[in-house]
mmCIF file of C-alpha atoms in Angstrom:
data_model
loop_
_atom_site.group_PDB
_atom_site.id
_atom_site.type_symbol
_atom_site.label_atom_id
_atom_site.label_comp_id
_atom_site.label_asym_id
_atom_site.label_seq_id
_atom_site.Cartn_x
_atom_site.Cartn_y
_atom_site.Cartn_z
ATOM 1 C CA MET A 1 19.630 9.220 11.398
ATOM 2 C CA ARG A 2 16.935 11.469 12.338
ATOM 3 C CA LYS A 3 16.034 8.978 15.076
ATOM 4 C CA LEU A 4 19.666 9.293 16.662
ATOM 5 C CA ALA A 5 19.360 13.216 16.264
ATOM 6 C CA ARG A 6 15.907 12.998 18.120
ATOM 7 C CA THR A 7 17.276 10.759 20.557
ATOM 8 C CA SER A 8 20.239 13.230 21.442
ATOM 9 C CA LEU A 9 17.669 16.151 21.504
ATOM 10 C CA VAL A 10 15.606 14.348 24.147
ATOM 11 C CA TYR A 11 18.511 13.421 26.238
ATOM 12 C CA MET A 12 19.807 17.198 25.952
ATOM 13 C CA ILE A 13 16.382 18.487 27.030
ATOM 14 C CA VAL A 14 16.252 15.954 30.073
ATOM 15 C CA GLY A 15 19.755 16.858 31.006
ATOM 16 C CA LEU A 16 19.232 20.375 31.189
ATOM 17 C CA VAL A 17 15.886 19.901 33.081
ATOM 18 C CA PHE A 18 17.928 17.888 35.540
ATOM 19 C CA GLY A 19 20.510 20.486 36.105
ATOM 20 C CA VAL A 20 17.864 22.905 36.986
ATOM 21 C CA TYR A 21 15.993 20.350 39.254
ATOM 22 C CA TYR A 22 19.454 19.951 40.908
ATOM 23 C CA ARG A 23 20.127 23.808 41.610
ATOM 24 C CA GLU A 24 16.536 24.730 42.643
ATOM 25 C CA PHE A 25 15.815 21.500 44.726
ATOM 26 C CA THR A 26 18.946 21.812 46.817
ATOM 27 C CA LYS A 27 18.324 25.332 47.054
ATOM 28 C CA PHE A 28 14.820 25.016 48.023
ATOM 29 C CA THR A 29 15.797 22.649 50.908
ATOM 30 C CA ASP A 30 18.895 24.321 51.950
ATOM 31 C CA PHE A 31 20.970 21.155 51.220
ATOM 32 C CA THR A 32 24.824 21.753 51.110
ATOM 33 C CA GLY A 33 26.107 18.129 51.264
ATOM 34 C CA GLU A 34 27.126 15.741 48.482
ATOM 35 C CA THR A 35 24.310 14.203 46.302
ATOM 36 C CA GLN A 36 24.173 12.041 43.456
ATOM 37 C CA LEU A 37 22.097 14.916 41.684
ATOM 38 C CA SER A 38 25.300 16.785 41.394
ATOM 39 C CA VAL A 39 26.491 14.160 38.585
ATOM 40 C CA LEU A 40 22.880 13.623 37.039
ATOM 41 C CA HIS A 41 23.112 16.619 34.782
ATOM 42 C CA THR A 42 26.584 15.946 33.228
ATOM 43 C CA HIS A 43 25.856 11.993 33.024
ATOM 44 C CA THR A 44 22.895 12.694 30.821
ATOM 45 C CA LEU A 45 24.394 15.313 28.522
ATOM 46 C CA VAL A 46 27.549 13.061 27.911
ATOM 47 C CA LEU A 47 26.113 9.706 27.895
ATOM 48 C CA GLY A 48 23.019 10.777 26.142
ATOM 49 C CA THR A 49 23.484 13.903 24.148
ATOM 50 C CA LEU A 50 27.015 13.790 23.367
ATOM 51 C CA PHE A 51 27.249 9.860 22.894
ATOM 52 C CA PHE A 52 24.381 9.870 20.390
ATOM 53 C CA LEU A 53 25.810 12.870 18.116
ATOM 54 C CA VAL A 54 28.788 10.601 18.113
ATOM 55 C CA VAL A 55 26.807 7.521 17.031
ATOM 56 C CA LEU A 56 25.043 9.899 14.294
ATOM 57 C CA LEU A 57 28.381 10.920 12.974
ATOM 58 C CA LEU A 58 29.377 7.220 12.800
ATOM 59 C CA GLU A 59 25.985 6.461 11.236
ATOM 60 C CA LYS A 60 26.608 8.864 8.547
ATOM 61 C CA ASN A 61 30.063 7.647 7.568
ATOM 62 C CA PHE A 62 29.810 3.859 8.282
ATOM 63 C CA GLY A 63 26.094 2.971 8.216
ATOM 64 C CA LEU A 64 25.819 1.565 11.559
ATOM 65 C CA SER A 65 22.286 0.971 11.556
ATOM 66 C CA ARG A 66 22.501 -1.708 8.551
ATOM 67 C CA GLN A 67 24.578 -3.922 11.023
ATOM 68 C CA LYS A 68 22.720 -6.942 12.445
ATOM 69 C CA HIS A 69 23.137 -5.688 16.275
ATOM 70 C CA PHE A 70 22.606 -2.182 15.924
ATOM 71 C CA ASN A 71 18.961 -2.087 17.142
ATOM 72 C CA LYS A 72 20.029 -4.236 20.181
ATOM 73 C CA PHE A 73 22.449 -1.739 20.983
ATOM 74 C CA TYR A 74 19.887 1.056 20.508
ATOM 75 C CA LEU A 75 17.474 -0.701 22.965
ATOM 76 C CA PHE A 76 19.787 -1.955 25.664
ATOM 77 C CA PHE A 77 21.834 1.161 25.880
ATOM 78 C CA ASN A 78 18.789 3.412 26.084
ATOM 79 C CA LEU A 79 17.154 1.098 28.647
ATOM 80 C CA GLY A 80 20.253 1.002 30.573
ATOM 81 C CA LEU A 81 20.805 4.789 30.574
ATOM 82 C CA VAL A 82 17.172 5.283 31.672
ATOM 83 C CA VAL A 83 17.525 3.012 34.516
ATOM 84 C CA THR A 84 20.740 4.513 35.585
ATOM 85 C CA LEU A 85 19.685 8.033 35.359
ATOM 86 C CA GLY A 86 16.274 7.248 37.189
ATOM 87 C CA MET A 87 18.209 5.765 39.995
ATOM 88 C CA LEU A 88 20.555 8.571 40.108
ATOM 89 C CA LEU A 89 17.665 11.008 40.242
ATOM 90 C CA LEU A 90 16.068 8.742 43.144
ATOM 91 C CA HIS A 91 19.079 8.415 45.201
ATOM 92 C CA GLY A 92 20.082 11.935 44.956
ATOM 93 C CA THR A 93 16.650 13.238 46.008
ATOM 94 C CA LEU A 94 16.305 10.822 48.789
ATOM 95 C CA THR A 95 19.796 12.031 49.737
ATOM 96 C CA VAL A 96 18.722 15.449 50.113
ATOM 97 C CA LEU A 97 15.667 14.721 51.873
ATOM 98 C CA GLY A 98 17.541 13.012 54.551
ATOM 99 C CA TYR A 99 16.668 9.263 53.698
ATOM 100 C CA PRO A 100 19.621 6.772 54.438
ATOM 101 C CA ASP A 101 21.208 4.907 51.370
ATOM 102 C CA SER A 102 19.155 2.036 49.984
ATOM 103 C CA ALA A 103 20.725 -1.526 48.894
ATOM 104 C CA ALA A 104 17.584 -1.697 46.472
ATOM 105 C CA ILE A 105 18.531 1.384 44.701
ATOM 106 C CA SER A 106 22.154 0.333 44.388
ATOM 107 C CA GLY A 107 21.103 -2.961 42.953
ATOM 108 C CA ILE A 108 18.812 -1.526 40.259
ATOM 109 C CA ALA A 109 21.349 0.885 39.567
ATOM 110 C CA GLY A 110 23.876 -1.660 38.981
ATOM 111 C CA LEU A 111 21.361 -3.491 36.656
ATOM 112 C CA GLY A 112 21.144 -0.239 34.645
ATOM 113 C CA HIS A 113 24.996 -0.384 34.154
ATOM 114 C CA ILE A 114 24.764 -3.909 33.287
ATOM 115 C CA LEU A 115 22.188 -3.152 30.659
ATOM 116 C CA LEU A 116 24.558 -0.174 29.300
ATOM 117 C CA THR A 117 27.538 -2.689 29.142
ATOM 118 C CA ILE A 118 25.478 -5.055 27.050
ATOM 119 C CA GLY A 119 24.348 -2.372 24.873
ATOM 120 C CA LEU A 120 28.061 -1.046 24.383
ATOM 121 C CA GLY A 121 29.104 -4.427 23.477
ATOM 122 C CA PHE A 122 26.495 -4.593 20.756
ATOM 123 C CA PHE A 123 27.734 -0.873 19.735
ATOM 124 C CA PHE A 124 31.070 -1.939 19.237
ATOM 125 C CA ASN A 125 30.081 -5.161 17.434
ATOM 126 C CA SER A 126 28.206 -3.101 14.967
ATOM 127 C CA LEU A 127 30.872 -0.487 14.705
ATOM 128 C CA LEU A 128 33.655 -3.019 14.107
ATOM 129 C CA LYS A 129 31.452 -4.819 11.471
ATOM 130 C CA ALA A 130 30.686 -1.523 9.693
ATOM 131 C CA LEU A 131 34.411 -0.337 9.367
ATOM 132 C CA PRO A 132 36.113 -0.940 6.281
ATOM 133 C CA GLN A 133 38.420 -4.137 6.574
ATOM 134 C CA ASN A 134 41.583 -2.370 5.724
#
């Protein structure tokens, strides 16, 4: 359970840093347009911090980590989230700096979303198997 709490804590810290980065970087560059950086902070806090707090509660009540696919969920979800957040950061930073959109960034972000989806599949498999059979 501590692993889940620490994971949530790390995402909280990273999410807050991303929020400061967005505010200060756009202020420093006098950027006023739309950028992926504007959603980076909230994506990190919701998909990282809040989601893992919910998983922690489910772990406490139903013992999710005892399920066969729980470690696969943890690995795929975190890997997918890190890739997705990294591409949001890169794309948003390049937008603020005036670079055009890149198909490569979109493709890698798509891979991050695929990893997230696989992780969610393993999560729901673990959750459904951990719940009582009533």
